[in-house]
Amino acid sequence: MVTTKNIWESLEKVSDPEIPVLSIVDLGIVRNVEIDKELCTVTITPTYSGCPAMHTIEQEILTTLSPIIKTEVKSTLSPAWTTDWMSENGKKKLREYGIAPPENEVDKSVLFAKPTIVPCPKCNSQDTKMISQFGSTACKAHYQCNHCLEPFDYFKCLR
Amino acid sequence: MNTKNQLYNYILEIADDSLILGQRLSEWCGHGPILEEDIALTNIALDFIGQANNLYEYAATLSENKITPDQLAFLRVDNDFKNALLVEQPNRDFAYTLARQFYFDAFRKLFFEKLIDSKDEQLSAIAEKSLKETKYHLKHSSEWIIRLGDGTEESHNRIQTAIDFLWKYTNELFEDNQAYTEILDLELGISVSALKSTWLEYVHSILTEATLTIPNSPFSQTGGRKGIHTEHLGYLLAEMQYMQRAYPNSTW
């Protein structure tokens, strides 16, 4: 008998194709798992409207779960994804991978405001600077550490 | 037109704005003035194309004909597109691109803030999702207007020229379409004319900070919402739709 707990554990093995260190559960994009008799329904939500990874993630879920149970994947837009849904474990994994995890601050309200202080994931210095609000993927900004000079990605806060 | 039909057309209009502006921005890919801007403009393009996809997907479910989001994007001709004239204007240079973006982002933020209250659940969900991205877009374009306006003499003159030139296309964003009275009555869609004063206030505050002169020409160019476009849209569609036109139904 497959339980939703088994399904959640299996989904822990499905990683985000653009940030392979994170599972889709860490990222908070799995919104619901339901089992109705022989059918499992997994509901996911995109991080950004244009996230190109959604189709791959859907395929990965089907590949992972189909040996266990008949599965369908649904996509929902509301409530809209926020970085608050990222797990603590996910943030820790990001930092170890070299990507600064989201700080609890949305850097978009004030023009030319001092950018959010993001500690360097390599040397932990607070002395870093934002290079660009838009980084290698829609969910990241581009930063550089003034202390160790390492350029790094910041997973920007979205609320 | 029944309500479902009106809603279908209403959604296409929002989607067309997103798709056409997304396509325009993506033309900067590999041509940005600096690497960071190249990445920023294409990031924003991706957000717009994602929004368009969400909207086309929803519109397709309301259509009486069996139609797919791809068909809506790649197999309609210019008169079928209902995007505002502003978004189809060519990139010309970085100043024109940013002026166009600034005018539109300022409108789009207000638009989605209101559309969240739509009684249509899916439209409200798309607005909620898109608004989060739009706030980042508006911050990006506003900062560039100030940086260029309050920059060198050259950057000041060029952004002023672009701001003045594109002004005539802004009024169209705030024209309520008579075709959607039922959508507005049922509170599925929103009145755009009600957004204009807030938009003007914001645009004035940024242009003032940028030491730019606020355009005051009363002349406005409209037609996009009725499918009457400037010559530029045809060229854009020719490039965007080439593959599906030349090799119908091709996939990869």
Coordinates of C-alpha atoms in Angstrom, one line a residue:
Chain A
M1 CA 0.0 0.0 0.0
V2 CA 1.6 3.3 -1.1
T3 CA 1.0 6.2 1.2
T4 CA 1.4 9.9 0.6
K5 CA 4.4 9.7 3.0
N6 CA 6.1 7.3 0.6
I7 CA 5.4 9.7 -2.3
W8 CA 6.9 12.7 -0.5
E9 CA 10.0 10.7 0.2
S10 CA 10.3 9.7 -3.4
L11 CA 9.9 13.3 -4.5
E12 CA 12.9 14.2 -2.3
K13 CA 14.9 12.5 -5.0
V14 CA 13.6 14.7 -7.8
S15 CA 16.0 17.6 -8.2
D16 CA 15.5 21.0 -9.9
P17 CA 17.3 20.7 -13.2
E18 CA 18.8 24.3 -12.9
I19 CA 19.8 23.9 -9.3
P20 CA 20.5 20.2 -9.0
V21 CA 21.5 20.5 -5.3
L22 CA 17.9 21.3 -4.4
S23 CA 15.0 18.8 -4.5
I24 CA 11.7 20.1 -5.7
V25 CA 10.4 19.5 -2.1
D26 CA 13.2 21.7 -0.7
L27 CA 12.3 24.4 -3.2
G28 CA 8.7 24.3 -2.1
I29 CA 7.2 23.9 -5.5
V30 CA 5.3 20.6 -4.6
R31 CA 2.1 21.9 -3.2
N32 CA 0.1 18.8 -2.7
V33 CA 0.1 15.0 -2.9
E34 CA -3.1 13.1 -3.0
I35 CA -3.8 9.4 -3.5
D36 CA -7.3 8.4 -4.6
K37 CA -7.5 4.6 -4.9
E38 CA -4.9 3.7 -7.6
L39 CA -4.1 7.2 -8.8
C40 CA -1.7 9.7 -7.3
T41 CA -2.0 13.4 -8.1
V42 CA 1.0 15.7 -7.5
T43 CA 0.3 19.4 -7.7
I44 CA 3.2 21.7 -8.5
T45 CA 3.6 25.5 -9.0
P46 CA 6.2 27.4 -11.0
T47 CA 8.7 29.7 -9.3
Y48 CA 8.5 32.3 -12.1
S49 CA 5.8 32.5 -14.9
G50 CA 8.4 31.7 -17.6
C51 CA 10.3 29.0 -15.7
P52 CA 11.6 26.8 -18.5
A53 CA 12.2 23.9 -16.1
M54 CA 8.6 23.0 -15.4
H55 CA 8.2 20.5 -18.2
T56 CA 11.4 18.7 -17.2
I57 CA 10.3 18.6 -13.6
E58 CA 6.9 17.2 -14.6
Q59 CA 8.6 14.4 -16.6
E60 CA 11.0 13.7 -13.8
I61 CA 8.1 13.3 -11.3
L62 CA 6.3 10.9 -13.7
T63 CA 9.5 8.9 -14.2
T64 CA 10.2 8.6 -10.5
L65 CA 6.7 7.7 -9.4
S66 CA 5.4 5.6 -12.3
P67 CA 7.1 2.4 -11.0
I68 CA 5.3 2.9 -7.7
I69 CA 1.9 4.1 -8.6
K70 CA -0.1 5.6 -11.5
T71 CA 0.6 9.3 -11.4
E72 CA -0.7 12.6 -12.9
V73 CA 0.9 16.0 -12.4
K74 CA -1.2 19.1 -12.1
S75 CA 0.1 22.7 -12.2
T76 CA -1.4 25.6 -10.2
L77 CA -0.6 29.3 -10.1
S78 CA -2.4 30.3 -6.9
P79 CA -1.3 30.8 -4.2
A80 CA 1.8 32.2 -6.1
W81 CA 5.1 30.6 -5.1
T82 CA 7.2 32.5 -2.6
T83 CA 10.8 31.9 -1.4
D84 CA 9.2 31.6 2.1
W85 CA 8.3 28.0 1.1
M86 CA 11.9 27.0 0.7
S87 CA 12.9 24.6 3.5
E88 CA 15.6 25.4 6.0
N89 CA 17.4 22.3 4.8
G90 CA 17.1 23.7 1.2
K91 CA 18.7 27.0 2.3
K92 CA 21.6 25.1 3.9
K93 CA 22.2 23.0 0.8
L94 CA 22.2 26.1 -1.4
R95 CA 24.8 27.9 0.7
E96 CA 27.1 24.8 0.7
Y97 CA 26.6 24.7 -3.1
G98 CA 27.9 28.3 -3.4
I99 CA 24.5 30.1 -4.0
A100 CA 23.4 32.6 -1.3
P101 CA 20.0 31.6 -0.1
P102 CA 17.1 34.2 0.0
E103 CA 17.3 36.7 2.8
N104 CA 14.0 37.8 4.4
E105 CA 13.8 41.0 2.5
V106 CA 12.3 41.9 -0.9
D107 CA 14.7 44.3 -2.7
K108 CA 12.2 45.9 -5.0
S109 CA 10.2 48.6 -3.2
V110 CA 12.6 51.5 -3.2
L111 CA 14.5 52.8 -6.1
F112 CA 18.3 52.8 -5.7
A113 CA 17.7 51.5 -2.2
K114 CA 20.7 49.9 -0.6
P115 CA 20.5 46.3 -1.9
T116 CA 19.8 43.6 0.6
I117 CA 22.9 42.5 2.6
V118 CA 23.8 39.0 1.3
P119 CA 26.6 37.2 3.1
C120 CA 29.2 35.6 0.7
P121 CA 28.5 31.8 0.6
K122 CA 32.3 31.2 0.3
C123 CA 33.9 33.3 3.1
N124 CA 30.7 34.5 4.9
S125 CA 31.8 38.2 4.7
Q126 CA 28.9 40.7 4.8
D127 CA 30.9 43.0 2.5
T128 CA 29.3 42.1 -0.8
K129 CA 27.9 44.1 -3.7
M130 CA 25.1 43.5 -6.1
I131 CA 26.3 43.4 -9.7
S132 CA 22.8 42.9 -11.3
Q133 CA 19.3 42.3 -10.1
F134 CA 19.0 39.6 -12.8
G135 CA 21.3 36.6 -12.9
S136 CA 21.8 33.3 -14.7
T137 CA 18.2 32.2 -14.1
A138 CA 15.0 34.2 -13.4
C139 CA 15.2 33.3 -9.7
K140 CA 18.7 34.6 -9.1
A141 CA 20.6 37.9 -8.8
H142 CA 24.3 38.4 -9.5
Y143 CA 26.6 39.4 -6.6
Q144 CA 30.2 39.7 -5.8
C145 CA 32.1 39.5 -2.6
N146 CA 34.4 42.5 -1.9
H147 CA 36.4 40.5 0.6
C148 CA 37.3 37.3 -1.2
L149 CA 36.3 38.7 -4.7
E150 CA 34.3 35.6 -5.5
P151 CA 31.3 36.3 -7.8
F152 CA 28.3 34.4 -6.7
D153 CA 24.6 33.9 -7.3
Y154 CA 21.9 35.1 -4.9
F155 CA 18.6 33.3 -4.8
K156 CA 16.5 36.4 -4.6
C157 CA 13.6 36.8 -2.3
L158 CA 10.2 36.6 -3.9
R159 CA 7.0 37.5 -2.0
Chain B
M1 CA -20.8 38.3 -28.1
N2 CA -21.5 36.1 -25.0
T3 CA -19.6 36.5 -21.8
K4 CA -17.3 33.6 -22.5
N5 CA -16.4 35.0 -25.9
Q6 CA -15.7 38.4 -24.4
L7 CA -13.5 36.9 -21.7
Y8 CA -11.6 34.9 -24.4
N9 CA -10.9 38.1 -26.3
Y10 CA -10.1 40.1 -23.2
I11 CA -7.5 37.5 -22.1
L12 CA -5.9 37.4 -25.6
E13 CA -5.4 41.2 -25.4
I14 CA -3.4 40.9 -22.2
A15 CA -1.5 37.9 -23.5
D16 CA -0.7 39.7 -26.8
D17 CA 0.9 42.6 -24.9
S18 CA 3.1 40.1 -23.0
L19 CA 4.1 38.0 -26.0
I20 CA 5.0 40.9 -28.3
L21 CA 7.0 42.8 -25.7
G22 CA 8.7 39.6 -24.7
Q23 CA 9.6 38.9 -28.3
R24 CA 10.9 42.5 -28.7
L25 CA 13.1 42.2 -25.6
S26 CA 14.5 38.9 -26.6
E27 CA 15.9 40.6 -29.7
W28 CA 18.5 42.0 -27.3
C29 CA 19.9 38.5 -26.6
G30 CA 23.6 38.7 -27.4
H31 CA 23.4 42.4 -28.2
G32 CA 23.1 44.0 -24.7
P33 CA 25.3 47.0 -24.0
I34 CA 26.9 45.1 -21.1
L35 CA 26.7 41.5 -20.2
E36 CA 24.5 42.1 -17.1
E37 CA 22.0 44.1 -19.1
D38 CA 21.9 41.4 -21.8
I39 CA 21.0 38.9 -19.1
A40 CA 18.5 41.3 -17.4
L41 CA 16.6 42.1 -20.6
T42 CA 16.4 38.4 -21.6
N43 CA 15.3 37.4 -18.1
I44 CA 12.5 40.0 -18.3
A45 CA 11.6 38.7 -21.8
L46 CA 11.3 35.2 -20.4
D47 CA 8.9 36.5 -17.7
F48 CA 6.7 38.1 -20.3
I49 CA 6.7 35.0 -22.5
G50 CA 5.8 32.9 -19.5
Q51 CA 2.9 35.2 -18.7
A52 CA 1.7 35.0 -22.3
N53 CA 1.9 31.2 -22.1
N54 CA -0.2 31.1 -18.9
L55 CA -2.8 33.4 -20.5
Y56 CA -2.9 31.6 -23.9
E57 CA -3.3 28.3 -22.1
Y58 CA -6.3 29.7 -20.2
A59 CA -7.8 31.4 -23.2
A60 CA -7.5 28.1 -25.2
T61 CA -9.8 26.4 -22.6
L62 CA -12.5 29.1 -23.2
S63 CA -12.3 28.9 -27.0
E64 CA -15.1 27.2 -28.9
N65 CA -12.7 25.9 -31.4
K66 CA -10.0 23.4 -30.5
I67 CA -7.0 25.6 -30.3
T68 CA -3.6 25.4 -28.6
P69 CA -1.4 28.2 -27.0
D70 CA 1.1 27.6 -29.8
Q71 CA -1.5 28.2 -32.5
L72 CA -2.5 31.4 -30.8
A73 CA 1.0 32.7 -30.8
F74 CA 2.3 31.4 -34.2
L75 CA -0.6 31.1 -36.5
R76 CA -2.5 34.3 -36.2
V77 CA -1.9 37.2 -38.6
D78 CA -1.2 40.8 -37.6
N79 CA -4.9 42.0 -37.6
D80 CA -5.7 39.2 -35.1
F81 CA -3.2 40.5 -32.6
K82 CA -4.8 43.0 -30.1
N83 CA -1.6 44.3 -28.4
A84 CA -1.1 48.0 -27.7
L85 CA 1.0 49.8 -30.3
L86 CA 3.6 50.7 -27.6
V87 CA 4.8 47.1 -27.1
E88 CA 5.4 46.5 -30.9
Q89 CA 7.6 49.6 -31.3
P90 CA 11.2 48.5 -32.4
N91 CA 14.1 48.5 -29.9
R92 CA 16.0 51.2 -31.9
D93 CA 18.6 51.8 -29.1
F94 CA 18.9 51.1 -25.4
A95 CA 17.2 54.4 -24.5
Y96 CA 14.1 53.6 -26.7
T97 CA 14.0 50.1 -25.2
L98 CA 14.1 51.3 -21.6
A99 CA 11.6 54.2 -22.3
R100 CA 9.1 51.7 -23.8
Q101 CA 9.7 49.3 -20.9
F102 CA 9.3 52.0 -18.3
Y103 CA 6.0 53.3 -19.6
F104 CA 4.7 49.7 -19.9
D105 CA 6.0 48.4 -16.6
A106 CA 4.4 51.3 -14.7
F107 CA 1.1 50.5 -16.4
R108 CA 1.4 46.7 -15.9
K109 CA 2.1 47.0 -12.2
L110 CA -1.1 49.0 -11.6
F111 CA -3.0 46.7 -14.0
F112 CA -2.1 43.4 -12.2
E113 CA -2.6 45.0 -8.8
K114 CA -6.2 45.6 -9.7
L115 CA -6.7 42.4 -11.8
I116 CA -6.0 40.3 -8.6
D117 CA -9.5 41.3 -7.5
S118 CA -11.0 39.7 -10.7
K119 CA -14.0 37.4 -9.9
D120 CA -12.4 35.0 -12.4
E121 CA -10.3 32.7 -10.3
Q122 CA -7.7 31.8 -12.9
L123 CA -7.3 35.4 -14.2
S124 CA -6.8 36.5 -10.6
A125 CA -4.2 33.7 -10.1
I126 CA -2.2 34.8 -13.2
A127 CA -2.3 38.4 -12.0
E128 CA -1.0 37.5 -8.6
K129 CA 1.8 35.4 -10.1
S130 CA 2.8 38.1 -12.7
L131 CA 2.7 41.0 -10.3
K132 CA 5.6 39.7 -8.2
E133 CA 7.8 39.7 -11.4
T134 CA 6.4 43.0 -12.6
K135 CA 7.6 44.8 -9.5
Y136 CA 11.2 43.7 -10.3
H137 CA 10.8 44.9 -13.9
L138 CA 9.5 48.3 -12.9
K139 CA 12.4 48.8 -10.4
H140 CA 14.8 47.9 -13.2
S141 CA 13.4 50.2 -15.8
S142 CA 12.7 53.1 -13.4
E143 CA 16.3 53.1 -12.2
W144 CA 17.6 53.1 -15.8
I145 CA 15.4 56.1 -16.6
I146 CA 16.9 58.0 -13.7
R147 CA 20.5 56.8 -14.4
L148 CA 20.3 57.8 -18.1
G149 CA 18.4 61.1 -17.6
D150 CA 20.6 62.2 -14.7
G151 CA 23.8 60.8 -16.4
T152 CA 25.9 62.4 -19.2
E153 CA 24.7 65.0 -21.7
E154 CA 24.6 62.3 -24.4
S155 CA 22.5 59.8 -22.3
H156 CA 20.2 62.6 -21.1
N157 CA 19.5 63.7 -24.7
R158 CA 18.9 60.2 -26.0
I159 CA 16.5 59.1 -23.2
Q160 CA 14.6 62.4 -23.6
T161 CA 14.2 61.8 -27.3
A162 CA 12.9 58.3 -26.6
I163 CA 10.6 59.4 -23.8
D164 CA 9.1 62.1 -26.1
F165 CA 8.8 59.9 -29.2
L166 CA 7.0 57.0 -27.4
W167 CA 4.6 59.3 -25.4
K168 CA 2.0 59.2 -28.2
Y169 CA 1.5 55.5 -27.7
T170 CA 0.9 55.6 -24.0
N171 CA -2.7 56.9 -24.0
E172 CA -3.9 53.7 -25.7
L173 CA -3.1 51.7 -22.6
F174 CA -5.8 53.6 -20.7
E175 CA -8.7 53.3 -23.2
D176 CA -11.5 51.2 -22.0
N177 CA -12.8 48.9 -24.8
Q178 CA -16.5 49.0 -25.4
A179 CA -16.4 45.4 -26.4
Y180 CA -15.8 44.3 -22.8
T181 CA -18.6 46.1 -21.0
E182 CA -20.0 42.8 -19.8
I183 CA -16.6 41.7 -18.5
L184 CA -16.3 44.9 -16.5
D185 CA -19.9 44.7 -15.2
L186 CA -19.3 41.2 -13.9
E187 CA -16.0 42.4 -12.4
L188 CA -14.0 39.8 -14.3
G189 CA -11.8 42.5 -15.8
I190 CA -10.9 46.0 -14.8
S191 CA -11.3 49.5 -16.1
V192 CA -8.0 50.8 -17.4
S193 CA -9.1 54.4 -17.7
A194 CA -9.2 54.5 -13.9
L195 CA -5.5 53.7 -13.7
K196 CA -4.3 56.7 -15.6
S197 CA -4.0 59.4 -12.9
T198 CA -1.9 57.1 -10.7
W199 CA 0.2 56.1 -13.7
L200 CA 0.8 59.8 -14.6
E201 CA 1.8 60.6 -11.0
Y202 CA 4.4 57.8 -10.9
V203 CA 5.8 58.6 -14.4
H204 CA 6.1 62.3 -13.5
S205 CA 7.9 61.5 -10.2
I206 CA 10.5 59.4 -12.0
L207 CA 11.0 61.7 -14.9
T208 CA 11.4 64.6 -12.5
E209 CA 14.0 62.7 -10.5
A210 CA 15.7 61.9 -13.8
T211 CA 15.9 65.7 -14.7
L212 CA 13.8 65.0 -17.8
T213 CA 11.1 67.1 -19.3
I214 CA 7.7 65.6 -19.0
P215 CA 6.1 65.3 -22.5
N216 CA 2.8 67.2 -22.9
S217 CA 1.8 66.6 -26.5
P218 CA -1.9 65.8 -26.6
F219 CA -1.6 63.8 -29.8
S220 CA -2.1 60.1 -29.4
Q221 CA -1.8 57.2 -31.8
T222 CA -4.1 54.2 -31.2
G223 CA -5.5 51.2 -33.1
G224 CA -3.7 48.2 -31.7
R225 CA -6.6 47.0 -29.6
K226 CA -8.7 46.9 -32.8
G227 CA -6.0 45.1 -34.7
I228 CA -4.8 48.1 -36.7
H229 CA -1.1 48.1 -36.1
T230 CA 2.1 50.1 -37.1
E231 CA 4.2 48.5 -39.8
H232 CA 6.6 47.2 -37.2
L233 CA 4.4 44.3 -36.0
G234 CA 4.4 42.5 -39.4
Y235 CA 8.2 42.3 -39.4
L236 CA 8.2 41.0 -35.8
L237 CA 5.6 38.3 -36.6
A238 CA 7.4 37.3 -39.7
E239 CA 10.5 36.5 -37.7
M240 CA 8.7 35.0 -34.7
Q241 CA 6.3 32.8 -36.8
Y242 CA 8.7 31.8 -39.6
M243 CA 9.3 28.3 -38.4
Q244 CA 5.7 27.3 -38.0
R245 CA 4.8 28.9 -41.3
A246 CA 7.5 27.2 -43.2
Y247 CA 7.2 23.9 -41.5
P248 CA 3.6 23.6 -40.2
N249 CA 3.2 21.6 -37.0
S250 CA 6.9 20.9 -36.7
T251 CA 8.1 20.0 -33.2
W252 CA 11.5 19.5 -31.7

